[in-house]
JSON list of C-alpha atoms in Angstrom, two decimals:
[
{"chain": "A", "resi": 76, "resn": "UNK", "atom": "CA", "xyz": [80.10, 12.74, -105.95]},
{"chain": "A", "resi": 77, "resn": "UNK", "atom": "CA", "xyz": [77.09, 14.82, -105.02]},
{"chain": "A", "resi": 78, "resn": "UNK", "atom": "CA", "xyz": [74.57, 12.69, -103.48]},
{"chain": "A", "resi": 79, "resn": "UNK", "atom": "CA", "xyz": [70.87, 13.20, -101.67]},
{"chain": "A", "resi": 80, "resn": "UNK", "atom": "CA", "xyz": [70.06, 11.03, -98.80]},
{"chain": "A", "resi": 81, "resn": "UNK", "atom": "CA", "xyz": [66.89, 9.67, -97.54]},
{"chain": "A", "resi": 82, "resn": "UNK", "atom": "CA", "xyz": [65.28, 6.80, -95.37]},
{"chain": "A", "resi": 83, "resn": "UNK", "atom": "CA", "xyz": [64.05, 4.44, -97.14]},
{"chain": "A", "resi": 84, "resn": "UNK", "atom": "CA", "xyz": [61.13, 3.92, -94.65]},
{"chain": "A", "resi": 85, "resn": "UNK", "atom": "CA", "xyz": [58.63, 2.36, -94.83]},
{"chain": "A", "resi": 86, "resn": "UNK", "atom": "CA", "xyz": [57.15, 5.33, -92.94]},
{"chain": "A", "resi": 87, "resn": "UNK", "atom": "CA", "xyz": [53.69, 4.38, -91.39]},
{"chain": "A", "resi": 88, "resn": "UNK", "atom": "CA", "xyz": [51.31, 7.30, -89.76]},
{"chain": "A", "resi": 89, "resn": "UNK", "atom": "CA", "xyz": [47.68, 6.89, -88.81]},
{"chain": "A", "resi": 90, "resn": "UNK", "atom": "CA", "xyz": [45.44, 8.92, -91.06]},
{"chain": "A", "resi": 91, "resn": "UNK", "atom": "CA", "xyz": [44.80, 12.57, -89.49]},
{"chain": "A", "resi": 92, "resn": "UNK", "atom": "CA", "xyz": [48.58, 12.33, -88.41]},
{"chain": "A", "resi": 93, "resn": "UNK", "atom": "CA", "xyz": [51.36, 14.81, -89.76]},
{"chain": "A", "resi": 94, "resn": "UNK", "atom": "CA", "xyz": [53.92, 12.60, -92.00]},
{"chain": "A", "resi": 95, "resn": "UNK", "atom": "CA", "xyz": [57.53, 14.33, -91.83]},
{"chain": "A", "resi": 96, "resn": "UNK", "atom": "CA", "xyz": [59.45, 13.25, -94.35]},
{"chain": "A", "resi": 97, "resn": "UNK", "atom": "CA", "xyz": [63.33, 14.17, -94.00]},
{"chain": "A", "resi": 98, "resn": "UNK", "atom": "CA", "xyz": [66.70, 14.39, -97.20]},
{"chain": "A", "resi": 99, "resn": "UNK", "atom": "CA", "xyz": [69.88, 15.12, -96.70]},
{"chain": "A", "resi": 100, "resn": "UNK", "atom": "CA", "xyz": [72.28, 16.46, -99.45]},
{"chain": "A", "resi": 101, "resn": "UNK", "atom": "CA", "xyz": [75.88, 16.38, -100.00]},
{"chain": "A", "resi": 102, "resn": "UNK", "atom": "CA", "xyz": [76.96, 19.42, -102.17]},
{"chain": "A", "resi": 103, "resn": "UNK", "atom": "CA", "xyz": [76.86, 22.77, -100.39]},
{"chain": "A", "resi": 104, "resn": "UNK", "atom": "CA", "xyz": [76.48, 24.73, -103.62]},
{"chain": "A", "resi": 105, "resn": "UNK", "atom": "CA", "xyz": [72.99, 23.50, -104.09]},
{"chain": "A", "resi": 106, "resn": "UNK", "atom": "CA", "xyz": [70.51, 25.85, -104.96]},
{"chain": "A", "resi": 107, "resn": "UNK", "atom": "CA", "xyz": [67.04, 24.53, -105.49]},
{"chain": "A", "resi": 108, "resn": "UNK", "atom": "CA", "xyz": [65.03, 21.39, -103.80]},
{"chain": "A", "resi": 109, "resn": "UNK", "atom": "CA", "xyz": [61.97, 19.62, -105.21]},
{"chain": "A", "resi": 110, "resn": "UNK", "atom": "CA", "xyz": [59.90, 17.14, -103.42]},
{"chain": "A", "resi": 111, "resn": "UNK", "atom": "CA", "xyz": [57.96, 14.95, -105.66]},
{"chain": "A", "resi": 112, "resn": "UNK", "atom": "CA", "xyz": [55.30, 12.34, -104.70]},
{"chain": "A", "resi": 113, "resn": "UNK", "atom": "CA", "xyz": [55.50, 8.51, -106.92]},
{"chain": "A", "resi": 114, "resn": "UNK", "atom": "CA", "xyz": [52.57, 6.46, -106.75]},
{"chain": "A", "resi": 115, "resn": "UNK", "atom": "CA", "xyz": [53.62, 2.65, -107.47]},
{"chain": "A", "resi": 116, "resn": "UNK", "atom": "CA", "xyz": [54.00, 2.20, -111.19]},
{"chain": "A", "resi": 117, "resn": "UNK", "atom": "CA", "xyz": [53.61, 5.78, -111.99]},
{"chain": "A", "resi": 118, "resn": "UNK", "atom": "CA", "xyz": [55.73, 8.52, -112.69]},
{"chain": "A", "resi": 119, "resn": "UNK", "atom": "CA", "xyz": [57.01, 11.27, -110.32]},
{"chain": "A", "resi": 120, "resn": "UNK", "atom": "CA", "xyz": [54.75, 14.17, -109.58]},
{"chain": "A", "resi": 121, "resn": "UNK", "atom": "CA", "xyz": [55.85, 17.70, -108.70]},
{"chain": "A", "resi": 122, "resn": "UNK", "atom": "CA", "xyz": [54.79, 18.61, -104.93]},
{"chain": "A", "resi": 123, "resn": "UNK", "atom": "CA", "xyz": [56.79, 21.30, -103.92]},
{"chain": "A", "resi": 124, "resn": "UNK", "atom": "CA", "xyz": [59.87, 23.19, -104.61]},
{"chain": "A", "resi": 125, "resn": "UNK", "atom": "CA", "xyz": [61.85, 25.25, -102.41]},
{"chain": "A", "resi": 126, "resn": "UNK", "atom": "CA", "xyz": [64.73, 28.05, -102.93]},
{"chain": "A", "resi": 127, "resn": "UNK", "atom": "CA", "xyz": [65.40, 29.56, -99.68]},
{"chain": "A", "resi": 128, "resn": "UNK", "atom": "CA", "xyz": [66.23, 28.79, -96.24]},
{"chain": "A", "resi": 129, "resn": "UNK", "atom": "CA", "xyz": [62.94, 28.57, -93.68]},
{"chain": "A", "resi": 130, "resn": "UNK", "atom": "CA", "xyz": [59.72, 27.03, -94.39]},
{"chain": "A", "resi": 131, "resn": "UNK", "atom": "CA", "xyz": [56.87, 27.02, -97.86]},
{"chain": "A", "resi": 132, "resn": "UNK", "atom": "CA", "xyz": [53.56, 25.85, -96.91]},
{"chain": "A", "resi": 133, "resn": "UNK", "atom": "CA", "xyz": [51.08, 24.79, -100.33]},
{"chain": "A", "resi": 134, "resn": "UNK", "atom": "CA", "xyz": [48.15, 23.52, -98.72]},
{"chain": "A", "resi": 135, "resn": "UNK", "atom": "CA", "xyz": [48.46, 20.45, -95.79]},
{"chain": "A", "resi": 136, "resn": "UNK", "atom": "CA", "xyz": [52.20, 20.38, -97.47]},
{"chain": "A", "resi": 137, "resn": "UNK", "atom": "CA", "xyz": [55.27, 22.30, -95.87]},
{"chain": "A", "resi": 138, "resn": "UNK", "atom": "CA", "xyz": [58.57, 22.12, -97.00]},
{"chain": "A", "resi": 139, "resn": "UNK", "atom": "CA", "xyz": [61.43, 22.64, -95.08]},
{"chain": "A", "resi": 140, "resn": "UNK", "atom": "CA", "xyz": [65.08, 24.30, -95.86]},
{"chain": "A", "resi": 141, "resn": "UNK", "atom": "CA", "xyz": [68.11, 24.42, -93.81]},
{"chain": "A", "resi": 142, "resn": "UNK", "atom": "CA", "xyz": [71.43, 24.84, -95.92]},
{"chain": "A", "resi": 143, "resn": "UNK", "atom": "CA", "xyz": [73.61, 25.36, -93.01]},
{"chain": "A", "resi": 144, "resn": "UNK", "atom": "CA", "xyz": [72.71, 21.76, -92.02]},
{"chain": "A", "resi": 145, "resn": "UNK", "atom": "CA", "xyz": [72.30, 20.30, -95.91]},
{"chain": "A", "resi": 146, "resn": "UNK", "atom": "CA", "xyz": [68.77, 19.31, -94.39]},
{"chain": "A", "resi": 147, "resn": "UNK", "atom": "CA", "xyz": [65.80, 19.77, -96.51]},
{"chain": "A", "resi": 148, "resn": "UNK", "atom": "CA", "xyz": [61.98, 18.16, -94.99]},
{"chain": "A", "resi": 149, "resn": "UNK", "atom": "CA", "xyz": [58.46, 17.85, -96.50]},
{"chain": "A", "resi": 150, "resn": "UNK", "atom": "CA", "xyz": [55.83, 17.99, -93.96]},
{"chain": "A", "resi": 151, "resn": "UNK", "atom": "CA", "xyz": [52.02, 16.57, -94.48]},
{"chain": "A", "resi": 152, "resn": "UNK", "atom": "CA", "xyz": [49.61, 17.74, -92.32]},
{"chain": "A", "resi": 153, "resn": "UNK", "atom": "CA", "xyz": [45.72, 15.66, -91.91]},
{"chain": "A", "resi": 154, "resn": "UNK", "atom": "CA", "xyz": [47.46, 12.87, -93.83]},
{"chain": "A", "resi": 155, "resn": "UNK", "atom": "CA", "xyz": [45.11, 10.53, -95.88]},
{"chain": "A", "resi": 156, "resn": "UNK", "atom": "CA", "xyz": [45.36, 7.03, -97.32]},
{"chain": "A", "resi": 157, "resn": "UNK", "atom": "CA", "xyz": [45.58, 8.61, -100.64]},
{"chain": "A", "resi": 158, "resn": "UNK", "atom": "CA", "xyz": [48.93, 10.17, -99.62]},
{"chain": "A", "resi": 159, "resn": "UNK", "atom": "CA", "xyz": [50.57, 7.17, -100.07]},
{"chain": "A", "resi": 160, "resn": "UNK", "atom": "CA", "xyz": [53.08, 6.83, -101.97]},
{"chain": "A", "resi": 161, "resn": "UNK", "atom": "CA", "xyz": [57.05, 7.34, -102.28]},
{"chain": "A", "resi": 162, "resn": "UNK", "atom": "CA", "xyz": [58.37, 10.24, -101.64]},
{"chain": "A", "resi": 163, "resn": "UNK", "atom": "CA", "xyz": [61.20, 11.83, -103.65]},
{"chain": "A", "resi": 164, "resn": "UNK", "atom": "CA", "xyz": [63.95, 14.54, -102.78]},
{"chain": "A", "resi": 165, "resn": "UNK", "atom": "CA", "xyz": [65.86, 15.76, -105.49]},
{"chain": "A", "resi": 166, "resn": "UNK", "atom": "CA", "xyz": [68.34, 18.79, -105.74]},
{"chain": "A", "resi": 167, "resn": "UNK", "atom": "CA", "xyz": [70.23, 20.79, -108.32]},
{"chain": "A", "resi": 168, "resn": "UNK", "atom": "CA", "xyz": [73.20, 22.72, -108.31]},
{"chain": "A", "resi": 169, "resn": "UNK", "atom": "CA", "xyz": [74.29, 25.30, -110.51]},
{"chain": "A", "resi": 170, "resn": "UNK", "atom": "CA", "xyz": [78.35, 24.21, -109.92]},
{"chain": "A", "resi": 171, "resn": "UNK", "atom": "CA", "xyz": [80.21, 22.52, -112.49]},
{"chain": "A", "resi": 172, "resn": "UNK", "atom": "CA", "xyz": [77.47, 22.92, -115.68]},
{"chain": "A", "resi": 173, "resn": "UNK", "atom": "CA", "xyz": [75.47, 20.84, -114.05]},
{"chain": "A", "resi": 174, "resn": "UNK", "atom": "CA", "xyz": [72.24, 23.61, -114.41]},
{"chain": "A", "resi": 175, "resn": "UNK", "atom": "CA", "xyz": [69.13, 21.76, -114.63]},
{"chain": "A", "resi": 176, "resn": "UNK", "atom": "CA", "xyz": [70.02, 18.37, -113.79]},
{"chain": "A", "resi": 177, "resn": "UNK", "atom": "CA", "xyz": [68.11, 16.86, -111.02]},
{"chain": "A", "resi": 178, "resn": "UNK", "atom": "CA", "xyz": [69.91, 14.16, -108.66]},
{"chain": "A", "resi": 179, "resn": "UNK", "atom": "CA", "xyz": [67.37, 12.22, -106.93]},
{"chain": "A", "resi": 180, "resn": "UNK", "atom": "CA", "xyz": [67.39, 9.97, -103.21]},
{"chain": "A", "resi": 181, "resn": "UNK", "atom": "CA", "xyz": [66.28, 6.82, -103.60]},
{"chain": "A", "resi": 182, "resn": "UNK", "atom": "CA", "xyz": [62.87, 7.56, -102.11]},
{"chain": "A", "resi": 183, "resn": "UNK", "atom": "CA", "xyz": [60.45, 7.33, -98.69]},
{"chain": "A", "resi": 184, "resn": "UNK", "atom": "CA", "xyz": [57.96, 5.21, -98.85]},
{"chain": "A", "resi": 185, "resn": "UNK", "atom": "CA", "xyz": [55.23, 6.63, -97.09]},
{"chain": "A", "resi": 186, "resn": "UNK", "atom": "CA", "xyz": [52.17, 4.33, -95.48]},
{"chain": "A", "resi": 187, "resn": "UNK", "atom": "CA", "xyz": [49.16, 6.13, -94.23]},
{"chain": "A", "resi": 188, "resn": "UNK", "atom": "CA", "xyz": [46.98, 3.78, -92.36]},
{"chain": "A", "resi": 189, "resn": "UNK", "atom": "CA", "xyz": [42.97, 3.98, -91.75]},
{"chain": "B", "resi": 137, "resn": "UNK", "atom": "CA", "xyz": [47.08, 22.02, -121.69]},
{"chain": "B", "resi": 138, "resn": "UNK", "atom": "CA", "xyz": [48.73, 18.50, -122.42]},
{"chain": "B", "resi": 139, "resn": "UNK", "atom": "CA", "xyz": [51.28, 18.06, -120.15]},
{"chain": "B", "resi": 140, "resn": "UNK", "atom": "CA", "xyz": [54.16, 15.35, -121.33]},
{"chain": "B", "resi": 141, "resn": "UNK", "atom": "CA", "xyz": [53.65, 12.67, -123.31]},
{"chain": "B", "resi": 142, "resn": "UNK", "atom": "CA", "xyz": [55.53, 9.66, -123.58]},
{"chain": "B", "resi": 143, "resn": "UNK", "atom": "CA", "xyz": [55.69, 6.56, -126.05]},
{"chain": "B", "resi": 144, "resn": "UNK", "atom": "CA", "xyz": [54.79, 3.78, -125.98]},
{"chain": "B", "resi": 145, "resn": "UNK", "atom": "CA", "xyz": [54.27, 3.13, -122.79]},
{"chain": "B", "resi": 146, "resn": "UNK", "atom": "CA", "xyz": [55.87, -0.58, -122.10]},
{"chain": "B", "resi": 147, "resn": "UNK", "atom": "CA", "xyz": [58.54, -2.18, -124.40]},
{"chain": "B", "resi": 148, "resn": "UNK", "atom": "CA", "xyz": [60.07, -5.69, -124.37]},
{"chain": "B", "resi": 149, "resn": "UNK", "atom": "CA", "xyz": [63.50, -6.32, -125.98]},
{"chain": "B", "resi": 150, "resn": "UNK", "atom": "CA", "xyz": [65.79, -8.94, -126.64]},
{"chain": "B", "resi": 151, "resn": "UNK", "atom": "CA", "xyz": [70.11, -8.02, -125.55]},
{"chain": "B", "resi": 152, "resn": "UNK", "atom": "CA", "xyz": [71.65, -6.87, -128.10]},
{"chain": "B", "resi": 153, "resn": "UNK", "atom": "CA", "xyz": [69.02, -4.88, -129.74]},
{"chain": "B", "resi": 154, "resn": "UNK", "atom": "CA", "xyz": [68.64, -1.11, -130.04]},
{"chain": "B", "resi": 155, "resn": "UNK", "atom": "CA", "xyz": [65.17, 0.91, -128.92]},
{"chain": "B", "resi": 156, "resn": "UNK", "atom": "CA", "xyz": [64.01, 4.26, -129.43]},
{"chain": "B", "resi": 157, "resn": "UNK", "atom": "CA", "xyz": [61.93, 6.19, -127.17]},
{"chain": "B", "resi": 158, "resn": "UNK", "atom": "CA", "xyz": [59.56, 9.20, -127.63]},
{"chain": "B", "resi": 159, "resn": "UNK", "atom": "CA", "xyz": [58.86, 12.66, -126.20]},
{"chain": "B", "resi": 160, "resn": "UNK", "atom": "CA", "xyz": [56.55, 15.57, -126.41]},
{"chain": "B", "resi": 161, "resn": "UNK", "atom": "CA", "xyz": [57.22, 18.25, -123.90]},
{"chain": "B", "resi": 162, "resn": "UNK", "atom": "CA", "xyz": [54.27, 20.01, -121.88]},
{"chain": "B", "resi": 163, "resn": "UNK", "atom": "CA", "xyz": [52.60, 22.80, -124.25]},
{"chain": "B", "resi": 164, "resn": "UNK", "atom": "CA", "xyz": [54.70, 25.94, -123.82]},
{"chain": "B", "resi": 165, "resn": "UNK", "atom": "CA", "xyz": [58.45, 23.75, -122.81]},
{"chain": "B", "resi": 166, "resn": "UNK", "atom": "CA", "xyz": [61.54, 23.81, -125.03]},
{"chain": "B", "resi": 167, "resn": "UNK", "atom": "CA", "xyz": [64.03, 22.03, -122.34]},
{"chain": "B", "resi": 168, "resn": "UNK", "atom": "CA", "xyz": [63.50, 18.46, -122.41]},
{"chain": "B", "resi": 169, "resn": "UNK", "atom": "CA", "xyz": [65.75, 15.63, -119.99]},
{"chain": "B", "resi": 170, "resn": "UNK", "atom": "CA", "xyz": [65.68, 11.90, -119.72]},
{"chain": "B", "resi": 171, "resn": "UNK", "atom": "CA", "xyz": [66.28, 10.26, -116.65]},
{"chain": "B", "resi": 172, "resn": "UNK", "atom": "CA", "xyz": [66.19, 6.24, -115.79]},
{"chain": "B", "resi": 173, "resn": "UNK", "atom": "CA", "xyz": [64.56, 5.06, -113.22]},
{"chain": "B", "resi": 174, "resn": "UNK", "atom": "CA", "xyz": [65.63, 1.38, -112.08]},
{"chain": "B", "resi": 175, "resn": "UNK", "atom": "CA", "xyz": [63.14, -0.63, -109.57]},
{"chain": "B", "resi": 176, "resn": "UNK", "atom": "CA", "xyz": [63.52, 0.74, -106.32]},
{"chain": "B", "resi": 177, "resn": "UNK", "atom": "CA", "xyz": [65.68, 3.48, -106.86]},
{"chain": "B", "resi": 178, "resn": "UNK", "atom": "CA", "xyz": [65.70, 7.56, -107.33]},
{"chain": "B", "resi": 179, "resn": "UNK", "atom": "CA", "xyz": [65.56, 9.01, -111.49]},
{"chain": "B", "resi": 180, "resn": "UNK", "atom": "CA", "xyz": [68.99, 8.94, -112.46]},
{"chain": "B", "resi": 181, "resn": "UNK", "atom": "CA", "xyz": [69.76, 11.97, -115.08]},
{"chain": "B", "resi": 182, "resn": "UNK", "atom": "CA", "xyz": [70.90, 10.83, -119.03]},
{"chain": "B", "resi": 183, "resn": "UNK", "atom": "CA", "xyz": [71.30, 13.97, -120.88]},
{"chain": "B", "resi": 184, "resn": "UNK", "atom": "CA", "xyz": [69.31, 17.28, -121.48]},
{"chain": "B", "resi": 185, "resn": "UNK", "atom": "CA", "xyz": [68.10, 18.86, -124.90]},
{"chain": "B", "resi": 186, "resn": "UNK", "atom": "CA", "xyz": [67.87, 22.45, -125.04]},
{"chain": "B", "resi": 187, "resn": "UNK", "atom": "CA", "xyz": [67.20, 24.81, -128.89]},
{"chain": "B", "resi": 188, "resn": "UNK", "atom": "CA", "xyz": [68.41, 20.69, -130.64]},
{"chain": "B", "resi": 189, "resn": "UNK", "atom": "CA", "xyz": [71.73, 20.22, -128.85]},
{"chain": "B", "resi": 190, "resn": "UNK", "atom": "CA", "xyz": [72.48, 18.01, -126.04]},
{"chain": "B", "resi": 191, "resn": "UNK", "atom": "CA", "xyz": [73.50, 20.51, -123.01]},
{"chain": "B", "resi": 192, "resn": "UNK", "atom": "CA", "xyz": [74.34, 18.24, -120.58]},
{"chain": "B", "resi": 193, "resn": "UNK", "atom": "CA", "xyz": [75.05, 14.40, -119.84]},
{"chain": "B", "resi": 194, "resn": "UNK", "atom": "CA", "xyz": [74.75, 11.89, -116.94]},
{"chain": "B", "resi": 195, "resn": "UNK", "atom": "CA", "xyz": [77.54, 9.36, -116.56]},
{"chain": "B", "resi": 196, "resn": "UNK", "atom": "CA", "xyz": [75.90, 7.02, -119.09]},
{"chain": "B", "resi": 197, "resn": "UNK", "atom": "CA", "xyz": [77.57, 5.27, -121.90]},
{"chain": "B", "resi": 198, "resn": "UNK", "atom": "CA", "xyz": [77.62, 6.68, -125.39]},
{"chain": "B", "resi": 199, "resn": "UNK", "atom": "CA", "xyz": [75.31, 3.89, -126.23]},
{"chain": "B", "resi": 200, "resn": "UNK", "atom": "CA", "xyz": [72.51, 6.10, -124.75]},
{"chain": "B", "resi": 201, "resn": "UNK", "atom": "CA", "xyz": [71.89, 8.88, -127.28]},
{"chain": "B", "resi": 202, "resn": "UNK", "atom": "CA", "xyz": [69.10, 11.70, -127.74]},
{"chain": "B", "resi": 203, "resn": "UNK", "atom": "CA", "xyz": [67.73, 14.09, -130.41]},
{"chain": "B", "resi": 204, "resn": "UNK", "atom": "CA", "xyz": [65.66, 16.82, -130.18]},
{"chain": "B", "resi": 205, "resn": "UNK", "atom": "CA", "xyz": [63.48, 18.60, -133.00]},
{"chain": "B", "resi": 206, "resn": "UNK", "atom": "CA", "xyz": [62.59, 21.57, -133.92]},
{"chain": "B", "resi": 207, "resn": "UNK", "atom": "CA", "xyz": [59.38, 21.44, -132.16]},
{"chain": "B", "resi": 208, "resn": "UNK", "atom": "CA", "xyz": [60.68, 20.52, -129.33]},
{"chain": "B", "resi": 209, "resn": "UNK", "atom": "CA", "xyz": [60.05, 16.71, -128.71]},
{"chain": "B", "resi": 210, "resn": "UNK", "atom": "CA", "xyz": [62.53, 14.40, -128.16]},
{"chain": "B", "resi": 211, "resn": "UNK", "atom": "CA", "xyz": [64.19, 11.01, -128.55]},
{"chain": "B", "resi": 212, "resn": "UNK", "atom": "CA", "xyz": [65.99, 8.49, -126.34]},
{"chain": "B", "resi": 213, "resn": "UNK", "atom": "CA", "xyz": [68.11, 5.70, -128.21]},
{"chain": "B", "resi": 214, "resn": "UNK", "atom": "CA", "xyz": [69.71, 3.16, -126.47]},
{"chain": "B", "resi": 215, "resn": "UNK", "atom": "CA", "xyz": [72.06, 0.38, -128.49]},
{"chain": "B", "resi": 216, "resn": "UNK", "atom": "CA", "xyz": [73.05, -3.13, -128.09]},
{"chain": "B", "resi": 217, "resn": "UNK", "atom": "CA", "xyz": [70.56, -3.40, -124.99]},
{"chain": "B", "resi": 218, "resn": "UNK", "atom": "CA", "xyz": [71.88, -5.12, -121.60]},
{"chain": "B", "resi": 219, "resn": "UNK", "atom": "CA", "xyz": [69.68, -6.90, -119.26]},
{"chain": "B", "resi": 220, "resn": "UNK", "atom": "CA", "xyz": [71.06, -3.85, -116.72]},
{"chain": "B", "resi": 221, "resn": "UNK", "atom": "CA", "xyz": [69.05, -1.37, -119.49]},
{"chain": "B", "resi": 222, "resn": "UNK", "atom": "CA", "xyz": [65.38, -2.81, -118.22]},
{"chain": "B", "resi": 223, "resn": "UNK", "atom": "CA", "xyz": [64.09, 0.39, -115.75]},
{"chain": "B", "resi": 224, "resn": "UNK", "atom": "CA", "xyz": [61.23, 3.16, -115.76]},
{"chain": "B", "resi": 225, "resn": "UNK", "atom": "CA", "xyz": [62.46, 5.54, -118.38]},
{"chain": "B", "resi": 226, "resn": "UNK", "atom": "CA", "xyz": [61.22, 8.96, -117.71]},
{"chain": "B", "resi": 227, "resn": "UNK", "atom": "CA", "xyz": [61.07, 12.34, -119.68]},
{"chain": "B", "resi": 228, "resn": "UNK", "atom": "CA", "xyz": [60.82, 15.53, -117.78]},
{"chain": "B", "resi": 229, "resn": "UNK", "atom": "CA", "xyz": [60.15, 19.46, -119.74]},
{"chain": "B", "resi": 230, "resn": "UNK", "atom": "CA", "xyz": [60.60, 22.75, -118.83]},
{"chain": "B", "resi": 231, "resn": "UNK", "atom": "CA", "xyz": [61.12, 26.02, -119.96]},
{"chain": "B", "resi": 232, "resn": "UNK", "atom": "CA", "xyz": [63.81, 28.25, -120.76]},
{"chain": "B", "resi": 233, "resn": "UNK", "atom": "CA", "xyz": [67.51, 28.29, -120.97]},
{"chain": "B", "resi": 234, "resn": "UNK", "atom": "CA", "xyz": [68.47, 25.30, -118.62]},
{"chain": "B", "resi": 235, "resn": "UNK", "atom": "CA", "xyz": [68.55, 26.44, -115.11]},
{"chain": "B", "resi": 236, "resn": "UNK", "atom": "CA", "xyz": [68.97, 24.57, -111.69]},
{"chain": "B", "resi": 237, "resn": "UNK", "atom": "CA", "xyz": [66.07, 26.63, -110.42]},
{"chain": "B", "resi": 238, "resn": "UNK", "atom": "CA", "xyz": [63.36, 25.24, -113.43]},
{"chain": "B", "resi": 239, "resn": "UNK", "atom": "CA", "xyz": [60.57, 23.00, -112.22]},
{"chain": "B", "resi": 240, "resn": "UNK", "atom": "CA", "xyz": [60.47, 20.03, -113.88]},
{"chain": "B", "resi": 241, "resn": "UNK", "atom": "CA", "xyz": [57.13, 18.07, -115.05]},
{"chain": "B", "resi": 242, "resn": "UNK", "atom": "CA", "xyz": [57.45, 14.08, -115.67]},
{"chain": "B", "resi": 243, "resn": "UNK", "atom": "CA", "xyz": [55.89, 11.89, -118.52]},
{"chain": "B", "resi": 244, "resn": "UNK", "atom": "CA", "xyz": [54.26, 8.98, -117.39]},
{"chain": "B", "resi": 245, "resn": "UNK", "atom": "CA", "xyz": [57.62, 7.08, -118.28]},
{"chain": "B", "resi": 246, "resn": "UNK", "atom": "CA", "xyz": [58.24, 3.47, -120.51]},
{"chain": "B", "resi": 247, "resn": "UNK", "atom": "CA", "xyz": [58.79, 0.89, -118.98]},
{"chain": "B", "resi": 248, "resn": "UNK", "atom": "CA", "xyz": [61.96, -1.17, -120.90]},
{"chain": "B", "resi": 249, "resn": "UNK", "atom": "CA", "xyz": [62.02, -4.30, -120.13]},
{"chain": "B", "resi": 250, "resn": "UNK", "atom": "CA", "xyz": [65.23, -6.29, -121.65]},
{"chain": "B", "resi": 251, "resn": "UNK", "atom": "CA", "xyz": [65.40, -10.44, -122.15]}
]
């Protein structure tokens, strides 16, 4: 059973604060690790993605890769009240035909306060 | 450049019933995947549509069913509805033979609710 783990939070920075947002993930052979942001009642939105081990900054984002410790992390630098939201981690694998399909954590909620 | 569509946007059914949702990838997409998204949890995956045939499948019952057409939009179809059914149902695209390394873009979901 592949899974992807996150804290549920609620995560609460000040605003100008760097948010670091942390997943977990159970199946070694995954290849490929997205990080999308969900405003309440909307759908997810496509932050960042991320391939290979070591760090991809886009902006006051930075993801984070580590596949010897199954530990993937989004970091937001100069965070604003419009940055929250929750936070998704989701992974795919190439193993077993599974190309394509995206297994999800349940989500960080993020709170960035005034 | 449209980016996914989704309709309609909210739904209320009765158990027992049957519903059919819609899809039109981003402009320049030909995968297409439907996840559901229950109330405070992650997208859970339901099946994948690649050149009309379904490619892969979630571990959902064969009451959830798809289509895709030739030009490239999709369908979700979901029979005798259970009060467990009601969730965010979401519709992502991409492009190209289905690959775990394709970004995928999100609709802006319907919402199912079941009575």
């Amino acid at each position: 059973q592949k899974e992807v783990e996150q804290n549920s939070g609620p995560l609460s920075v000040p605003e100008g604060a760097i948010a670091s947002l942390n997943c977990t993930y159970s199946d070694r052979g995954s290849q490929s690790f997205f990080w999308y942001r969900q405003y309440s009642g909307k759908s997810p939105e496509l932050i960042m993605s991320i391939y290979s081990n070591g760090d991809k900054e886009d902006g006051r984002f930075t993801a984070q890769l580590n596949k010897a410790s199954q530990y993937v992390s989004l970091l937001i630098r100069d965070s604003q009240p419009s940055d929250s939201a929750t936070y998704l981690c989701a992974v795919s694998s190439p193993e077993g035909g599974s190309q394509g399909n995206l297994i999800f954590g349940k989500g960080t909620k993020l709170s960035v306060k005034p | 450049d449209a980016g996914v569509t989704q309709s309609p946007t909210h739904l209320i059914k009765t158990r027992g019933q049957q519903v059919t949702l819609r899809c039109s990838p981003k402009s320049g997409h030909d995968t297409v995947s439907w996840y559901q998204q229950a109330l405070g949890q992650g997208p859970q995956f339901i099946f994948q549509y690649y050149e009309e045939e379904e490619r892969q499948r979630g571990n959902f019952p064969d009451r959830f069913s798809g289509h895709q057409f030739p030009n490239y939009s999709s369908e979700l179809n979901v029979n005798a509805l259970l009060l467990g059914d009601s969730a965010l149902y979401l519709c992502a695209s991409t492009w190209g033979e289905p690959s775990s390394y394709n970004e995928q873009f999100f609709g802006p979901g319907t919402r199912l609710t079941v009575l």
